[in-house]
């Protein structure tokens, strides 16, 4: 069964350091999402790509977060500098098309900023 | 007001019981609806899509009420393995963003 791959699974970093997460969506999926989930809350959308284009990044803290999907396949989410409040689960999901099909999630990267 | 709101829970039910909970959404332009299941510290996984006519998958029944802007999930004959957080997900026609509720926690006890 095709899966969304994410790495690393766990990351501990000191505040003010840079950190990066990687996601490889299911092959052929044009839509890719990055979500952040704080314990006890639902996932919050950070950025949405359609192929290599950003469709929605309105909730992405652009002073410290950046995301790219250069060839419309895999994607990287970066935080620089990390802050204590960034500790959360970062989830990547992909979907075969916008709007009408479900999204499939990777296992996530659990970030702890100390 | 949040785009998607869910019954806060937690719902603690005995094995074999029926449990049901709702999710309301604020944007009438909503297009697609889903229920996802999330186990503790794991990723969300699709439980079922929700269709206009309502749909059933084994012990799970989902209903959509567009007029009142809510969807519901009913679990019959609860199993211990049904213990999880159930996330309501709404997809909007205008921007195709998937919006999640905060989740409803269900605990099934022996």
PDB file of C-alpha atoms in Angstrom:
ATOM      1  CA  UNK A   1       0.000   0.000   0.000  1.00  0.00           C
ATOM      2  CA  UNK A   2       1.351   3.409  -0.981  1.00  0.00           C
ATOM      3  CA  UNK A   3       2.282   5.634   1.923  1.00  0.00           C
ATOM      4  CA  UNK A   4       3.295   9.183   2.630  1.00  0.00           C
ATOM      5  CA  UNK A   5       6.879   9.141   3.877  1.00  0.00           C
ATOM      6  CA  UNK A   6       8.132  11.646   6.425  1.00  0.00           C
ATOM      7  CA  UNK A   7      11.452  12.087   8.122  1.00  0.00           C
ATOM      8  CA  UNK A   8      12.701  12.357  10.722  1.00  0.00           C
ATOM      9  CA  UNK A   9      10.144  10.729  13.020  1.00  0.00           C
ATOM     10  CA  UNK A  10      11.464  12.592  16.046  1.00  0.00           C
ATOM     11  CA  UNK A  11      13.556  15.728  16.387  1.00  0.00           C
ATOM     12  CA  UNK A  12      14.883  17.503  19.447  1.00  0.00           C
ATOM     13  CA  UNK A  13      16.447  20.856  18.846  1.00  0.00           C
ATOM     14  CA  UNK A  14      17.527  23.824  20.882  1.00  0.00           C
ATOM     15  CA  UNK A  15      15.677  27.084  20.501  1.00  0.00           C
ATOM     16  CA  UNK A  16      17.150  29.435  17.912  1.00  0.00           C
ATOM     17  CA  UNK A  17      18.454  26.514  15.886  1.00  0.00           C
ATOM     18  CA  UNK A  18      17.259  25.615  12.396  1.00  0.00           C
ATOM     19  CA  UNK A  19      15.266  22.464  11.745  1.00  0.00           C
ATOM     20  CA  UNK A  20      13.927  20.864   8.566  1.00  0.00           C
ATOM     21  CA  UNK A  21      11.335  18.215   7.846  1.00  0.00           C
ATOM     22  CA  UNK A  22      10.947  16.198   4.673  1.00  0.00           C
ATOM     23  CA  UNK A  23       7.877  14.654   3.069  1.00  0.00           C
ATOM     24  CA  UNK A  24       7.444  12.375   0.071  1.00  0.00           C
ATOM     25  CA  UNK A  25       3.764  12.100  -0.897  1.00  0.00           C
ATOM     26  CA  UNK A  26       2.033   9.161  -2.490  1.00  0.00           C
ATOM     27  CA  UNK A  27       3.170   8.875  -6.091  1.00  0.00           C
ATOM     28  CA  UNK A  28       0.961  10.860  -8.431  1.00  0.00           C
ATOM     29  CA  UNK A  29      -0.662  12.965  -5.718  1.00  0.00           C
ATOM     30  CA  UNK A  30      -0.675  16.573  -6.836  1.00  0.00           C
ATOM     31  CA  UNK A  31      -1.902  18.119  -3.589  1.00  0.00           C
ATOM     32  CA  UNK A  32       0.397  18.192  -0.582  1.00  0.00           C
ATOM     33  CA  UNK A  33      -0.419  19.607   2.845  1.00  0.00           C
ATOM     34  CA  UNK A  34       1.698  20.431   5.887  1.00  0.00           C
ATOM     35  CA  UNK A  35      -0.184  20.510   9.175  1.00  0.00           C
ATOM     36  CA  UNK A  36       0.886  21.266  12.725  1.00  0.00           C
ATOM     37  CA  UNK A  37      -0.850  19.518  15.599  1.00  0.00           C
ATOM     38  CA  UNK A  38      -0.465  20.513  19.221  1.00  0.00           C
ATOM     39  CA  UNK A  39      -1.407  17.831  21.749  1.00  0.00           C
ATOM     40  CA  UNK A  40      -5.141  17.880  22.426  1.00  0.00           C
ATOM     41  CA  UNK A  41      -5.982  19.948  19.374  1.00  0.00           C
ATOM     42  CA  UNK A  42      -6.885  19.205  15.778  1.00  0.00           C
ATOM     43  CA  UNK A  43      -4.364  19.589  12.960  1.00  0.00           C
ATOM     44  CA  UNK A  44      -3.886  23.167  11.758  1.00  0.00           C
ATOM     45  CA  UNK A  45      -2.992  23.788   8.130  1.00  0.00           C
ATOM     46  CA  UNK A  46       0.348  25.505   7.603  1.00  0.00           C
ATOM     47  CA  UNK A  47       0.714  25.296   3.845  1.00  0.00           C
ATOM     48  CA  UNK A  48      -0.990  23.632   0.905  1.00  0.00           C
ATOM     49  CA  UNK A  49       0.645  22.902  -2.467  1.00  0.00           C
ATOM     50  CA  UNK A  50      -0.905  22.044  -5.778  1.00  0.00           C
ATOM     51  CA  UNK A  51       1.991  20.548  -7.732  1.00  0.00           C
ATOM     52  CA  UNK A  52       4.832  23.021  -7.079  1.00  0.00           C
ATOM     53  CA  UNK A  53       2.603  26.026  -6.418  1.00  0.00           C
ATOM     54  CA  UNK A  54       1.520  27.278  -3.025  1.00  0.00           C
ATOM     55  CA  UNK A  55      -2.271  27.344  -2.829  1.00  0.00           C
ATOM     56  CA  UNK A  56      -2.629  28.469   0.782  1.00  0.00           C
ATOM     57  CA  UNK A  57       0.019  29.578   3.240  1.00  0.00           C
ATOM     58  CA  UNK A  58      -2.068  32.072   5.152  1.00  0.00           C
ATOM     59  CA  UNK A  59      -1.386  30.367   8.504  1.00  0.00           C
ATOM     60  CA  UNK A  60       2.332  29.850   7.933  1.00  0.00           C
ATOM     61  CA  UNK A  61       4.451  32.091  10.226  1.00  0.00           C
ATOM     62  CA  UNK A  62       6.559  33.365   7.374  1.00  0.00           C
ATOM     63  CA  UNK A  63       9.084  35.171   9.553  1.00  0.00           C
ATOM     64  CA  UNK A  64      10.458  31.798  10.631  1.00  0.00           C
ATOM     65  CA  UNK A  65       8.800  29.083   8.556  1.00  0.00           C
ATOM     66  CA  UNK A  66       9.363  28.269   4.913  1.00  0.00           C
ATOM     67  CA  UNK A  67       8.134  25.453   2.686  1.00  0.00           C
ATOM     68  CA  UNK A  68       9.000  24.363  -0.803  1.00  0.00           C
ATOM     69  CA  UNK A  69       8.048  21.703  -3.287  1.00  0.00           C
ATOM     70  CA  UNK A  70      10.431  22.489  -6.104  1.00  0.00           C
ATOM     71  CA  UNK A  71       9.612  19.723  -8.563  1.00  0.00           C
ATOM     72  CA  UNK A  72       6.073  19.164  -7.456  1.00  0.00           C
ATOM     73  CA  UNK A  73       6.936  15.901  -5.758  1.00  0.00           C
ATOM     74  CA  UNK A  74       8.611  15.865  -2.344  1.00  0.00           C
ATOM     75  CA  UNK A  75       8.546  18.822   0.001  1.00  0.00           C
ATOM     76  CA  UNK A  76      10.591  20.381   2.783  1.00  0.00           C
ATOM     77  CA  UNK A  77       9.338  22.450   5.701  1.00  0.00           C
ATOM     78  CA  UNK A  78      11.921  24.543   7.527  1.00  0.00           C
ATOM     79  CA  UNK A  79      11.868  26.478  10.770  1.00  0.00           C
ATOM     80  CA  UNK A  80      14.568  29.027  11.505  1.00  0.00           C
ATOM     81  CA  UNK A  81      14.973  29.946  14.279  1.00  0.00           C
ATOM     82  CA  UNK A  82      12.979  27.402  16.281  1.00  0.00           C
ATOM     83  CA  UNK A  83      11.079  28.644  19.331  1.00  0.00           C
ATOM     84  CA  UNK A  84       9.788  26.743  22.335  1.00  0.00           C
ATOM     85  CA  UNK A  85       6.214  27.175  21.108  1.00  0.00           C
ATOM     86  CA  UNK A  86       7.026  25.278  17.919  1.00  0.00           C
ATOM     87  CA  UNK A  87       7.049  21.987  19.806  1.00  0.00           C
ATOM     88  CA  UNK A  88       4.328  19.936  18.136  1.00  0.00           C
ATOM     89  CA  UNK A  89       3.651  17.134  15.665  1.00  0.00           C
ATOM     90  CA  UNK A  90       4.219  18.161  12.053  1.00  0.00           C
ATOM     91  CA  UNK A  91       2.079  16.127   9.689  1.00  0.00           C
ATOM     92  CA  UNK A  92       2.355  15.867   5.936  1.00  0.00           C
ATOM     93  CA  UNK A  93      -0.588  14.674   3.876  1.00  0.00           C
ATOM     94  CA  UNK A  94      -1.268  14.195   0.192  1.00  0.00           C
ATOM     95  CA  UNK A  95      -4.345  13.936  -1.949  1.00  0.00           C
ATOM     96  CA  UNK A  96      -4.955  12.817  -5.477  1.00  0.00           C
ATOM     97  CA  UNK A  97      -6.982  15.884  -6.322  1.00  0.00           C
ATOM     98  CA  UNK A  98      -8.252  18.993  -4.694  1.00  0.00           C
ATOM     99  CA  UNK A  99     -11.548  18.943  -2.958  1.00  0.00           C
ATOM    100  CA  UNK A 100     -13.148  15.634  -3.644  1.00  0.00           C
ATOM    101  CA  UNK A 101     -10.862  12.987  -2.327  1.00  0.00           C
ATOM    102  CA  UNK A 102      -9.538  12.170   1.075  1.00  0.00           C
ATOM    103  CA  UNK A 103      -6.038  13.018   2.226  1.00  0.00           C
ATOM    104  CA  UNK A 104      -3.541  10.438   3.430  1.00  0.00           C
ATOM    105  CA  UNK A 105      -1.155  11.293   6.218  1.00  0.00           C
ATOM    106  CA  UNK A 106       2.420  10.381   6.928  1.00  0.00           C
ATOM    107  CA  UNK A 107       3.476   9.268  10.396  1.00  0.00           C
ATOM    108  CA  UNK A 108       4.516  12.788  11.284  1.00  0.00           C
ATOM    109  CA  UNK A 109       7.585  14.387  12.814  1.00  0.00           C
ATOM    110  CA  UNK A 110       7.404  15.061  16.515  1.00  0.00           C
ATOM    111  CA  UNK A 111       9.422  18.180  17.252  1.00  0.00           C
ATOM    112  CA  UNK A 112      10.594  19.131  20.713  1.00  0.00           C
ATOM    113  CA  UNK A 113      12.302  22.486  21.140  1.00  0.00           C
ATOM    114  CA  UNK A 114      14.319  22.830  24.337  1.00  0.00           C
TER     115      UNK A 114
ATOM    116  CA  UNK B   1     -16.053  31.087  15.637  1.00  0.00           C
ATOM    117  CA  UNK B   2     -14.088  28.046  14.514  1.00  0.00           C
ATOM    118  CA  UNK B   3     -14.779  26.667  11.056  1.00  0.00           C
ATOM    119  CA  UNK B   4     -15.347  23.157  12.381  1.00  0.00           C
ATOM    120  CA  UNK B   5     -16.549  22.422  15.906  1.00  0.00           C
ATOM    121  CA  UNK B   6     -17.012  19.066  17.566  1.00  0.00           C
ATOM    122  CA  UNK B   7     -18.598  17.697  20.703  1.00  0.00           C
ATOM    123  CA  UNK B   8     -15.806  18.060  23.239  1.00  0.00           C
ATOM    124  CA  UNK B   9     -16.196  14.636  24.831  1.00  0.00           C
ATOM    125  CA  UNK B  10     -14.711  12.563  26.238  1.00  0.00           C
ATOM    126  CA  UNK B  11     -17.283   9.855  25.743  1.00  0.00           C
ATOM    127  CA  UNK B  12     -16.712   6.933  28.083  1.00  0.00           C
ATOM    128  CA  UNK B  13     -18.851   3.963  27.101  1.00  0.00           C
ATOM    129  CA  UNK B  14     -18.979   0.252  27.973  1.00  0.00           C
ATOM    130  CA  UNK B  15     -18.261  -2.392  25.379  1.00  0.00           C
ATOM    131  CA  UNK B  16     -21.291  -3.091  23.245  1.00  0.00           C
ATOM    132  CA  UNK B  17     -22.818   0.350  23.733  1.00  0.00           C
ATOM    133  CA  UNK B  18     -23.796   2.778  21.026  1.00  0.00           C
ATOM    134  CA  UNK B  19     -22.137   6.188  20.972  1.00  0.00           C
ATOM    135  CA  UNK B  20     -22.882   9.120  18.715  1.00  0.00           C
ATOM    136  CA  UNK B  21     -21.481  12.596  18.361  1.00  0.00           C
ATOM    137  CA  UNK B  22     -21.742  15.568  16.052  1.00  0.00           C
ATOM    138  CA  UNK B  23     -19.654  18.082  14.213  1.00  0.00           C
ATOM    139  CA  UNK B  24     -20.856  21.476  12.998  1.00  0.00           C
ATOM    140  CA  UNK B  25     -19.292  23.538  10.234  1.00  0.00           C
ATOM    141  CA  UNK B  26     -19.686  27.229   9.576  1.00  0.00           C
ATOM    142  CA  UNK B  27     -19.089  27.571   5.845  1.00  0.00           C
ATOM    143  CA  UNK B  28     -22.079  26.687   3.706  1.00  0.00           C
ATOM    144  CA  UNK B  29     -19.735  26.328   0.708  1.00  0.00           C
ATOM    145  CA  UNK B  30     -18.423  23.093   2.164  1.00  0.00           C
ATOM    146  CA  UNK B  31     -18.038  20.393  -0.428  1.00  0.00           C
ATOM    147  CA  UNK B  32     -16.720  17.200   1.109  1.00  0.00           C
ATOM    148  CA  UNK B  33     -16.856  15.723   4.563  1.00  0.00           C
ATOM    149  CA  UNK B  34     -14.832  13.037   6.261  1.00  0.00           C
ATOM    150  CA  UNK B  35     -14.348  11.339   9.582  1.00  0.00           C
ATOM    151  CA  UNK B  36     -10.782  10.481  10.516  1.00  0.00           C
ATOM    152  CA  UNK B  37      -9.627   8.383  13.423  1.00  0.00           C
ATOM    153  CA  UNK B  38      -6.494   9.268  15.368  1.00  0.00           C
ATOM    154  CA  UNK B  39      -4.867   7.052  17.960  1.00  0.00           C
ATOM    155  CA  UNK B  40      -2.708   8.613  20.660  1.00  0.00           C
ATOM    156  CA  UNK B  41       0.449  10.139  19.149  1.00  0.00           C
ATOM    157  CA  UNK B  42      -0.266   8.629  15.745  1.00  0.00           C
ATOM    158  CA  UNK B  43      -1.278  10.168  12.449  1.00  0.00           C
ATOM    159  CA  UNK B  44      -4.943  10.619  11.473  1.00  0.00           C
ATOM    160  CA  UNK B  45      -6.342   7.853   9.302  1.00  0.00           C
ATOM    161  CA  UNK B  46      -9.447   8.030   7.169  1.00  0.00           C
ATOM    162  CA  UNK B  47     -12.387   6.282   8.771  1.00  0.00           C
ATOM    163  CA  UNK B  48     -15.029   7.152   6.217  1.00  0.00           C
ATOM    164  CA  UNK B  49     -16.233   9.786   3.814  1.00  0.00           C
ATOM    165  CA  UNK B  50     -19.656  11.269   4.485  1.00  0.00           C
ATOM    166  CA  UNK B  51     -22.135  11.359   1.639  1.00  0.00           C
ATOM    167  CA  UNK B  52     -25.272  13.446   1.307  1.00  0.00           C
ATOM    168  CA  UNK B  53     -27.516  10.422   1.613  1.00  0.00           C
ATOM    169  CA  UNK B  54     -25.687   9.150   4.666  1.00  0.00           C
ATOM    170  CA  UNK B  55     -23.565   6.049   4.630  1.00  0.00           C
ATOM    171  CA  UNK B  56     -22.703   3.044   6.690  1.00  0.00           C
ATOM    172  CA  UNK B  57     -19.535   1.010   7.030  1.00  0.00           C
ATOM    173  CA  UNK B  58     -20.002  -1.947   9.315  1.00  0.00           C
ATOM    174  CA  UNK B  59     -20.695  -0.625  12.801  1.00  0.00           C
ATOM    175  CA  UNK B  60     -20.119   2.983  11.777  1.00  0.00           C
ATOM    176  CA  UNK B  61     -22.815   5.264  10.366  1.00  0.00           C
ATOM    177  CA  UNK B  62     -22.218   8.795   9.145  1.00  0.00           C
ATOM    178  CA  UNK B  63     -24.902  11.335   8.378  1.00  0.00           C
ATOM    179  CA  UNK B  64     -24.839  14.774   6.790  1.00  0.00           C
ATOM    180  CA  UNK B  65     -27.389  17.509   7.388  1.00  0.00           C
ATOM    181  CA  UNK B  66     -26.643  20.388   5.017  1.00  0.00           C
ATOM    182  CA  UNK B  67     -29.575  22.491   6.165  1.00  0.00           C
ATOM    183  CA  UNK B  68     -28.311  22.562   9.747  1.00  0.00           C
ATOM    184  CA  UNK B  69     -24.653  22.298   8.723  1.00  0.00           C
ATOM    185  CA  UNK B  70     -23.624  19.324  10.771  1.00  0.00           C
ATOM    186  CA  UNK B  71     -22.396  15.786  10.334  1.00  0.00           C
ATOM    187  CA  UNK B  72     -22.646  12.958  12.790  1.00  0.00           C
ATOM    188  CA  UNK B  73     -20.925   9.678  13.522  1.00  0.00           C
ATOM    189  CA  UNK B  74     -22.575   6.754  15.256  1.00  0.00           C
ATOM    190  CA  UNK B  75     -20.708   3.702  16.460  1.00  0.00           C
ATOM    191  CA  UNK B  76     -22.748   0.623  17.267  1.00  0.00           C
ATOM    192  CA  UNK B  77     -21.646  -2.324  19.383  1.00  0.00           C
ATOM    193  CA  UNK B  78     -18.530  -0.477  20.572  1.00  0.00           C
ATOM    194  CA  UNK B  79     -15.291  -2.429  20.805  1.00  0.00           C
ATOM    195  CA  UNK B  80     -12.281  -1.696  22.995  1.00  0.00           C
ATOM    196  CA  UNK B  81     -10.373  -1.035  19.782  1.00  0.00           C
ATOM    197  CA  UNK B  82     -12.723   1.845  18.929  1.00  0.00           C
ATOM    198  CA  UNK B  83     -11.058   3.919  21.660  1.00  0.00           C
ATOM    199  CA  UNK B  84      -9.528   6.848  19.789  1.00  0.00           C
ATOM    200  CA  UNK B  85     -10.023  10.482  18.884  1.00  0.00           C
ATOM    201  CA  UNK B  86     -12.394  11.050  15.984  1.00  0.00           C
ATOM    202  CA  UNK B  87     -11.659  14.073  13.818  1.00  0.00           C
ATOM    203  CA  UNK B  88     -14.257  15.777  11.685  1.00  0.00           C
ATOM    204  CA  UNK B  89     -12.852  17.140   8.421  1.00  0.00           C
ATOM    205  CA  UNK B  90     -14.511  19.561   6.047  1.00  0.00           C
ATOM    206  CA  UNK B  91     -13.315  20.520   2.595  1.00  0.00           C
ATOM    207  CA  UNK B  92     -14.411  23.829   1.095  1.00  0.00           C
ATOM    208  CA  UNK B  93     -15.354  24.301  -2.506  1.00  0.00           C
ATOM    209  CA  UNK B  94     -13.644  27.685  -2.797  1.00  0.00           C
ATOM    210  CA  UNK B  95     -10.117  26.881  -1.727  1.00  0.00           C
ATOM    211  CA  UNK B  96     -10.086  23.103  -1.204  1.00  0.00           C
ATOM    212  CA  UNK B  97      -8.570  23.521   2.210  1.00  0.00           C
ATOM    213  CA  UNK B  98      -9.142  20.619   4.573  1.00  0.00           C
ATOM    214  CA  UNK B  99     -10.264  22.011   7.925  1.00  0.00           C
ATOM    215  CA  UNK B 100     -10.163  19.831  11.004  1.00  0.00           C
ATOM    216  CA  UNK B 101     -12.165  19.889  14.172  1.00  0.00           C
ATOM    217  CA  UNK B 102     -10.400  19.504  17.504  1.00  0.00           C
ATOM    218  CA  UNK B 103     -11.581  15.926  17.819  1.00  0.00           C
ATOM    219  CA  UNK B 104     -13.926  13.896  19.990  1.00  0.00           C
ATOM    220  CA  UNK B 105     -12.313  11.388  22.295  1.00  0.00           C
ATOM    221  CA  UNK B 106     -14.055   8.064  22.775  1.00  0.00           C
ATOM    222  CA  UNK B 107     -12.991   5.568  25.413  1.00  0.00           C
ATOM    223  CA  UNK B 108     -14.584   2.140  25.401  1.00  0.00           C
ATOM    224  CA  UNK B 109     -14.208   0.264  28.665  1.00  0.00           C
ATOM    225  CA  UNK B 110     -14.481  -3.448  29.324  1.00  0.00           C
TER     226      UNK B 110
END
